[in-house]
Amino acid sequence: MWRMLKAKSEEEIALVRESSLLVGKTLAEVAAEVRPGVTPLDLDKIAYEFIHDHGAVPGFLNYQGFPNSLCISRNEAVVHGIPTKKPLEEGDILSVDCGVLMNGFYGDSAYTFKVGEVDPDVDRLLETTKRCLQLGIEQAVAGNRVGDIGYAVQQEAESNGYGVVRELVGHGLGRELHEAPEVPNFGRRGKGPKLVEGLVIAIEPMINLGTREISQLRDGWTIVTADRKPSAHYEHTVVVRKGQVEVLSTFDFIEEKLKIEA
Ligand code: MG
Ligand code: MG
């Protein structure tokens, strides 16, 4: 039997909502600066300052020794990339993962940005990964099971010929950045722990253009695809509700910026 998952109170959910909103706004600040010549470290600094200016602290900085505020994973990097001084180039993709801790609660969200024009195959990977996230989110309703989320993500990714990363998964969150349950991006319908109303989880498909196999760089953090083909990552923090999920983080600020900048 699965352990019953713990729901959060509406007061706790309100605090996760505030933190998640700040994450969305921080990613929008980053979005406005993604262009050739800018370095990932520049983007990290923008996020650090913006988060501090809003009375929060970066959720990833010093987390298990992580050295920066953002995880910035470029092209073949899947997740957990350490921001570098290497300038962005036209055609790169950049998965930016942001967490904040405010009033004792975390928010967590990620978005994959294009640096200028990208290869059509890569563009299609990004669109599909975002759709995987959406399909996964739609399954996060009370009474469903964790496997329903993973199944929806996996079906969409694999039917498009992409690899679904197995080793890294979504998660519950709240007072801790990572809480129960694990939320894999693969699974079987009707399997896994039951989703209860008020459960807060981060859903975060990591989808590879080629093989699902990954490896870790010698920096001890960066996860890359085994075949070095590109990988995309989108993430939302959501709360399980009856009938329809509530998405706590948002891409609205990001996509508004991308429209203006375009
Ligand atoms: Mg994240
Ligand atoms: Mg996460």
mmCIF file of C-alpha atoms and ligand atoms in Angstrom:
data_model
loop_
_atom_site.group_PDB
_atom_site.id
_atom_site.type_symbol
_atom_site.label_atom_id
_atom_site.label_comp_id
_atom_site.label_asym_id
_atom_site.label_seq_id
_atom_site.Cartn_x
_atom_site.Cartn_y
_atom_site.Cartn_z
ATOM 1 C CA MET A 1 0.000 0.000 0.000
ATOM 2 C CA TRP A 2 1.109 3.546 -0.749
ATOM 3 C CA ARG A 3 1.466 5.916 2.136
ATOM 4 C CA MET A 4 -1.301 8.541 2.122
ATOM 5 C CA LEU A 5 0.121 11.783 0.733
ATOM 6 C CA LYS A 6 -0.136 14.895 2.840
ATOM 7 C CA ALA A 7 -2.285 17.798 1.661
ATOM 8 C CA LYS A 8 -1.425 21.397 2.523
ATOM 9 C CA SER A 9 -3.732 23.883 4.207
ATOM 10 C CA GLU A 10 -5.051 26.826 2.163
ATOM 11 C CA GLU A 11 -2.754 29.105 4.208
ATOM 12 C CA GLU A 12 0.263 27.019 3.211
ATOM 13 C CA ILE A 13 -0.887 26.868 -0.412
ATOM 14 C CA ALA A 14 -1.210 30.680 -0.453
ATOM 15 C CA LEU A 15 2.443 30.969 0.570
ATOM 16 C CA VAL A 16 3.576 28.503 -2.119
ATOM 17 C CA ARG A 17 1.477 30.537 -4.588
ATOM 18 C CA GLU A 18 3.361 33.727 -3.643
ATOM 19 C CA SER A 19 6.738 32.027 -3.966
ATOM 20 C CA SER A 20 5.730 30.467 -7.296
ATOM 21 C CA LEU A 21 4.614 33.854 -8.615
ATOM 22 C CA LEU A 22 7.988 35.329 -7.742
ATOM 23 C CA VAL A 23 9.678 32.479 -9.611
ATOM 24 C CA GLY A 24 7.598 33.308 -12.709
ATOM 25 C CA LYS A 25 8.554 36.976 -12.455
ATOM 26 C CA THR A 26 12.219 36.103 -11.964
ATOM 27 C CA LEU A 27 12.219 33.893 -15.058
ATOM 28 C CA ALA A 28 10.666 36.800 -16.980
ATOM 29 C CA GLU A 29 13.574 39.041 -15.942
ATOM 30 C CA VAL A 30 15.894 36.351 -17.268
ATOM 31 C CA ALA A 31 13.819 35.967 -20.463
ATOM 32 C CA ALA A 32 14.320 39.630 -21.293
ATOM 33 C CA GLU A 33 18.123 39.171 -21.351
ATOM 34 C CA VAL A 34 18.479 35.875 -23.243
ATOM 35 C CA ARG A 35 20.351 36.752 -26.433
ATOM 36 C CA PRO A 36 23.681 35.974 -28.136
ATOM 37 C CA GLY A 37 26.670 37.329 -26.222
ATOM 38 C CA VAL A 38 25.050 37.257 -22.777
ATOM 39 C CA THR A 39 26.539 34.680 -20.401
ATOM 40 C CA PRO A 40 24.650 32.262 -18.163
ATOM 41 C CA LEU A 41 26.437 33.857 -15.200
ATOM 42 C CA ASP A 42 24.964 37.242 -16.227
ATOM 43 C CA LEU A 43 21.501 35.657 -16.108
ATOM 44 C CA ASP A 44 22.235 34.095 -12.730
ATOM 45 C CA LYS A 45 23.195 37.492 -11.308
ATOM 46 C CA ILE A 46 19.954 39.059 -12.583
ATOM 47 C CA ALA A 47 17.956 36.332 -10.850
ATOM 48 C CA TYR A 48 19.929 36.595 -7.599
ATOM 49 C CA GLU A 49 19.346 40.335 -7.349
ATOM 50 C CA PHE A 50 15.702 40.209 -8.393
ATOM 51 C CA ILE A 51 14.896 37.492 -5.849
ATOM 52 C CA HIS A 52 16.674 39.370 -3.039
ATOM 53 C CA ASP A 53 14.979 42.647 -4.011
ATOM 54 C CA HIS A 54 11.652 40.907 -3.448
ATOM 55 C CA GLY A 55 12.418 39.712 0.060
ATOM 56 C CA ALA A 56 13.173 36.119 -0.833
ATOM 57 C CA VAL A 57 16.241 33.933 -1.173
ATOM 58 C CA PRO A 58 17.212 31.780 -4.159
ATOM 59 C CA GLY A 59 16.042 28.262 -3.431
ATOM 60 C CA PHE A 60 18.920 26.487 -5.138
ATOM 61 C CA LEU A 61 21.864 28.577 -3.901
ATOM 62 C CA ASN A 62 23.886 26.353 -1.534
ATOM 63 C CA TYR A 63 21.255 23.599 -1.823
ATOM 64 C CA GLN A 64 23.375 20.478 -1.281
ATOM 65 C CA GLY A 65 26.292 22.732 -2.198
ATOM 66 C CA PHE A 66 24.943 24.071 -5.512
ATOM 67 C CA PRO A 67 26.982 27.232 -6.232
ATOM 68 C CA ASN A 68 24.395 29.490 -7.951
ATOM 69 C CA SER A 69 20.837 30.808 -7.915
ATOM 70 C CA LEU A 70 19.715 29.286 -11.218
ATOM 71 C CA CYS A 71 20.334 25.934 -12.834
ATOM 72 C CA ILE A 72 21.143 26.811 -16.442
ATOM 73 C CA SER A 73 21.369 23.819 -18.759
ATOM 74 C CA ARG A 74 22.422 24.495 -22.319
ATOM 75 C CA ASN A 75 21.702 22.356 -25.413
ATOM 76 C CA GLU A 76 22.729 18.778 -24.476
ATOM 77 C CA ALA A 77 22.536 19.616 -20.757
ATOM 78 C CA VAL A 78 19.289 18.270 -19.294
ATOM 79 C CA VAL A 79 19.169 19.858 -15.829
ATOM 80 C CA HIS A 80 21.363 21.009 -12.908
ATOM 81 C CA GLY A 81 23.729 23.008 -15.141
ATOM 82 C CA ILE A 82 26.059 25.414 -13.352
ATOM 83 C CA PRO A 83 25.957 28.903 -14.932
ATOM 84 C CA THR A 84 29.175 29.553 -16.879
ATOM 85 C CA LYS A 85 30.949 32.547 -18.420
ATOM 86 C CA LYS A 86 30.593 31.121 -21.933
ATOM 87 C CA PRO A 87 28.561 33.604 -24.033
ATOM 88 C CA LEU A 88 25.300 32.367 -25.532
ATOM 89 C CA GLU A 89 25.259 31.737 -29.261
ATOM 90 C CA GLU A 90 22.501 31.977 -31.855
ATOM 91 C CA GLY A 91 20.728 28.621 -32.049
ATOM 92 C CA ASP A 92 21.377 27.566 -28.446
ATOM 93 C CA ILE A 93 18.594 26.447 -26.174
ATOM 94 C CA LEU A 94 18.772 27.180 -22.486
ATOM 95 C CA SER A 95 16.772 25.394 -19.796
ATOM 96 C CA VAL A 96 16.567 27.726 -16.827
ATOM 97 C CA ASP A 97 15.328 26.271 -13.554
ATOM 98 C CA CYS A 98 14.504 28.681 -10.720
ATOM 99 C CA GLY A 99 13.505 28.145 -7.110
ATOM 100 C CA VAL A 100 12.817 30.679 -4.394
ATOM 101 C CA LEU A 101 12.241 30.439 -0.657
ATOM 102 C CA MET A 102 9.967 33.122 0.780
ATOM 103 C CA ASN A 103 8.058 33.160 4.081
ATOM 104 C CA GLY A 104 9.229 29.610 4.691
ATOM 105 C CA PHE A 105 7.844 28.127 1.459
ATOM 106 C CA TYR A 106 9.400 27.188 -1.857
ATOM 107 C CA GLY A 107 8.296 27.795 -5.434
ATOM 108 C CA ASP A 108 9.904 25.954 -8.353
ATOM 109 C CA SER A 109 9.520 26.404 -12.109
ATOM 110 C CA ALA A 110 11.603 25.983 -15.261
ATOM 111 C CA TYR A 111 11.456 27.179 -18.877
ATOM 112 C CA THR A 112 13.533 26.396 -21.945
ATOM 113 C CA PHE A 113 14.510 29.515 -23.895
ATOM 114 C CA LYS A 114 15.660 29.848 -27.483
ATOM 115 C CA VAL A 115 18.674 32.004 -28.252
ATOM 116 C CA GLY A 116 17.605 33.629 -31.496
ATOM 117 C CA GLU A 117 16.483 31.182 -34.163
ATOM 118 C CA VAL A 118 16.867 27.479 -33.429
ATOM 119 C CA ASP A 119 16.830 24.411 -35.646
ATOM 120 C CA PRO A 120 13.240 23.354 -36.554
ATOM 121 C CA ASP A 121 13.840 19.925 -34.953
ATOM 122 C CA VAL A 122 14.790 21.650 -31.723
ATOM 123 C CA ASP A 123 11.817 23.983 -31.936
ATOM 124 C CA ARG A 124 9.545 20.957 -32.224
ATOM 125 C CA LEU A 125 11.218 19.387 -29.173
ATOM 126 C CA LEU A 126 10.459 22.516 -27.134
ATOM 127 C CA GLU A 127 6.831 22.664 -28.268
ATOM 128 C CA THR A 128 6.321 18.971 -27.521
ATOM 129 C CA THR A 129 7.953 19.191 -24.090
ATOM 130 C CA LYS A 130 5.731 22.112 -23.154
ATOM 131 C CA ARG A 131 2.726 20.084 -24.317
ATOM 132 C CA CYS A 132 3.955 17.129 -22.211
ATOM 133 C CA LEU A 133 3.935 19.416 -19.186
ATOM 134 C CA GLN A 134 0.407 20.588 -19.975
ATOM 135 C CA LEU A 135 -0.864 17.023 -20.444
ATOM 136 C CA GLY A 136 0.805 15.949 -17.202
ATOM 137 C CA ILE A 137 -0.707 18.869 -15.321
ATOM 138 C CA GLU A 138 -4.208 18.001 -16.557
ATOM 139 C CA GLN A 139 -3.902 14.655 -14.771
ATOM 140 C CA ALA A 140 -3.166 16.265 -11.391
ATOM 141 C CA VAL A 141 -6.727 16.051 -10.104
ATOM 142 C CA ALA A 142 -7.914 14.508 -6.852
ATOM 143 C CA GLY A 143 -8.528 10.776 -7.148
ATOM 144 C CA ASN A 144 -6.011 10.222 -9.942
ATOM 145 C CA ARG A 145 -2.671 8.614 -9.206
ATOM 146 C CA VAL A 146 0.907 9.741 -9.716
ATOM 147 C CA GLY A 147 1.238 7.200 -12.553
ATOM 148 C CA ASP A 148 -1.491 9.012 -14.510
ATOM 149 C CA ILE A 149 0.735 12.088 -14.725
ATOM 150 C CA GLY A 150 3.778 10.119 -15.851
ATOM 151 C CA TYR A 151 1.760 8.134 -18.354
ATOM 152 C CA ALA A 152 0.419 11.282 -20.027
ATOM 153 C CA VAL A 153 3.885 12.828 -20.287
ATOM 154 C CA GLN A 154 5.542 9.647 -21.535
ATOM 155 C CA GLN A 155 2.873 8.928 -24.160
ATOM 156 C CA GLU A 156 3.166 12.367 -25.727
ATOM 157 C CA ALA A 157 6.978 12.355 -25.706
ATOM 158 C CA GLU A 158 7.521 8.823 -26.966
ATOM 159 C CA SER A 159 4.831 9.032 -29.656
ATOM 160 C CA ASN A 160 6.889 11.915 -31.053
ATOM 161 C CA GLY A 161 10.046 9.793 -30.966
ATOM 162 C CA TYR A 162 11.696 11.506 -28.008
ATOM 163 C CA GLY A 163 13.499 10.083 -24.989
ATOM 164 C CA VAL A 164 12.009 10.523 -21.514
ATOM 165 C CA VAL A 165 14.588 10.915 -18.758
ATOM 166 C CA ARG A 166 13.957 8.347 -16.009
ATOM 167 C CA GLU A 167 16.546 9.170 -13.369
ATOM 168 C CA LEU A 168 15.250 12.651 -12.512
ATOM 169 C CA VAL A 169 11.674 13.307 -11.498
ATOM 170 C CA GLY A 170 9.176 15.883 -10.278
ATOM 171 C CA HIS A 171 8.389 16.120 -6.575
ATOM 172 C CA GLY A 172 6.222 17.444 -3.808
ATOM 173 C CA LEU A 173 7.289 20.761 -2.314
ATOM 174 C CA GLY A 174 6.426 23.228 0.416
ATOM 175 C CA ARG A 175 8.606 23.917 3.433
ATOM 176 C CA GLU A 176 11.172 21.686 1.715
ATOM 177 C CA LEU A 177 12.258 21.977 -1.913
ATOM 178 C CA HIS A 178 11.806 18.251 -2.379
ATOM 179 C CA GLU A 179 9.017 16.445 -0.543
ATOM 180 C CA ALA A 180 7.049 13.268 -1.194
ATOM 181 C CA PRO A 181 5.897 12.078 -3.628
ATOM 182 C CA GLU A 182 8.316 11.587 -6.485
ATOM 183 C CA VAL A 183 6.539 12.477 -9.741
ATOM 184 C CA PRO A 184 8.181 10.551 -12.600
ATOM 185 C CA ASN A 185 7.679 11.537 -16.230
ATOM 186 C CA PHE A 186 6.850 7.938 -17.095
ATOM 187 C CA GLY A 187 4.398 5.526 -15.572
ATOM 188 C CA ARG A 188 1.281 3.447 -15.806
ATOM 189 C CA ARG A 189 -2.264 4.660 -15.620
ATOM 190 C CA GLY A 190 -3.914 4.056 -12.257
ATOM 191 C CA LYS A 191 -0.622 3.186 -10.539
ATOM 192 C CA GLY A 192 1.297 4.929 -7.766
ATOM 193 C CA PRO A 193 0.182 7.048 -4.808
ATOM 194 C CA LYS A 194 -3.282 8.607 -4.950
ATOM 195 C CA LEU A 195 -3.421 12.366 -5.494
ATOM 196 C CA VAL A 196 -5.318 14.124 -2.711
ATOM 197 C CA GLU A 197 -6.830 17.590 -2.843
ATOM 198 C CA GLY A 198 -4.341 20.164 -1.547
ATOM 199 C CA LEU A 199 -1.255 18.169 -2.490
ATOM 200 C CA VAL A 200 1.396 20.520 -3.926
ATOM 201 C CA ILE A 201 3.724 19.044 -6.540
ATOM 202 C CA ALA A 202 6.197 20.184 -9.181
ATOM 203 C CA ILE A 203 5.693 18.503 -12.564
ATOM 204 C CA GLU A 204 8.792 18.752 -14.731
ATOM 205 C CA PRO A 205 9.230 16.737 -17.924
ATOM 206 C CA MET A 206 12.832 16.421 -19.132
ATOM 207 C CA ILE A 207 12.587 15.326 -22.759
ATOM 208 C CA ASN A 208 15.501 14.447 -25.031
ATOM 209 C CA LEU A 209 15.675 14.783 -28.805
ATOM 210 C CA GLY A 210 17.518 11.446 -28.949
ATOM 211 C CA THR A 211 18.208 8.748 -26.394
ATOM 212 C CA ARG A 212 16.726 8.931 -22.895
ATOM 213 C CA GLU A 213 20.084 7.896 -21.466
ATOM 214 C CA ILE A 214 21.996 10.527 -19.498
ATOM 215 C CA SER A 215 25.332 11.026 -17.811
ATOM 216 C CA GLN A 216 26.791 13.493 -15.338
ATOM 217 C CA LEU A 217 29.659 15.858 -16.051
ATOM 218 C CA ARG A 218 32.729 15.909 -13.835
ATOM 219 C CA ASP A 219 31.557 19.188 -12.255
ATOM 220 C CA GLY A 220 29.415 16.898 -10.076
ATOM 221 C CA TRP A 221 26.165 18.608 -11.137
ATOM 222 C CA THR A 222 25.422 18.988 -14.832
ATOM 223 C CA ILE A 223 23.314 16.184 -16.315
ATOM 224 C CA VAL A 224 23.787 15.754 -20.086
ATOM 225 C CA THR A 225 22.254 13.468 -22.679
ATOM 226 C CA ALA A 226 24.393 10.406 -23.376
ATOM 227 C CA ASP A 227 24.299 11.114 -27.137
ATOM 228 C CA ARG A 228 24.843 14.875 -26.589
ATOM 229 C CA LYS A 229 21.665 15.729 -28.486
ATOM 230 C CA PRO A 230 19.545 18.603 -27.089
ATOM 231 C CA SER A 231 17.143 18.256 -24.160
ATOM 232 C CA ALA A 232 14.243 20.432 -23.015
ATOM 233 C CA HIS A 233 12.762 21.051 -19.552
ATOM 234 C CA TYR A 234 9.615 22.854 -18.455
ATOM 235 C CA GLU A 235 8.277 22.838 -14.909
ATOM 236 C CA HIS A 236 5.253 24.124 -13.024
ATOM 237 C CA THR A 237 4.315 24.000 -9.350
ATOM 238 C CA VAL A 238 0.671 22.952 -9.063
ATOM 239 C CA VAL A 239 -1.896 22.078 -6.431
ATOM 240 C CA VAL A 240 -4.140 19.073 -6.829
ATOM 241 C CA ARG A 241 -7.799 20.067 -6.778
ATOM 242 C CA LYS A 242 -11.088 18.278 -7.338
ATOM 243 C CA GLY A 243 -12.020 18.359 -11.010
ATOM 244 C CA GLN A 244 -9.359 20.797 -12.176
ATOM 245 C CA VAL A 245 -5.771 21.384 -11.133
ATOM 246 C CA GLU A 246 -4.613 24.830 -9.991
ATOM 247 C CA VAL A 247 -1.286 25.917 -11.490
ATOM 248 C CA LEU A 248 0.595 28.046 -8.962
ATOM 249 C CA SER A 249 3.592 29.071 -11.053
ATOM 250 C CA THR A 250 3.106 30.865 -14.362
ATOM 251 C CA PHE A 251 4.769 31.356 -17.752
ATOM 252 C CA ASP A 252 2.611 34.438 -18.452
ATOM 253 C CA PHE A 253 5.271 36.970 -17.421
ATOM 254 C CA ILE A 254 7.915 35.124 -19.423
ATOM 255 C CA GLU A 255 5.829 34.863 -22.560
ATOM 256 C CA GLU A 256 4.774 38.500 -22.313
ATOM 257 C CA LYS A 257 8.467 39.482 -22.244
ATOM 258 C CA LEU A 258 9.326 37.184 -25.138
ATOM 259 C CA LYS A 259 6.549 38.780 -27.207
ATOM 260 C CA ILE A 260 7.781 42.305 -26.493
ATOM 261 C CA GLU A 261 11.409 41.430 -27.136
ATOM 262 C CA ALA A 262 10.607 39.686 -30.421
HETATM 263 MG MG MG B 1 12.946 23.276 -10.783
HETATM 264 MG MG MG B 2 11.652 20.816 -9.371
#
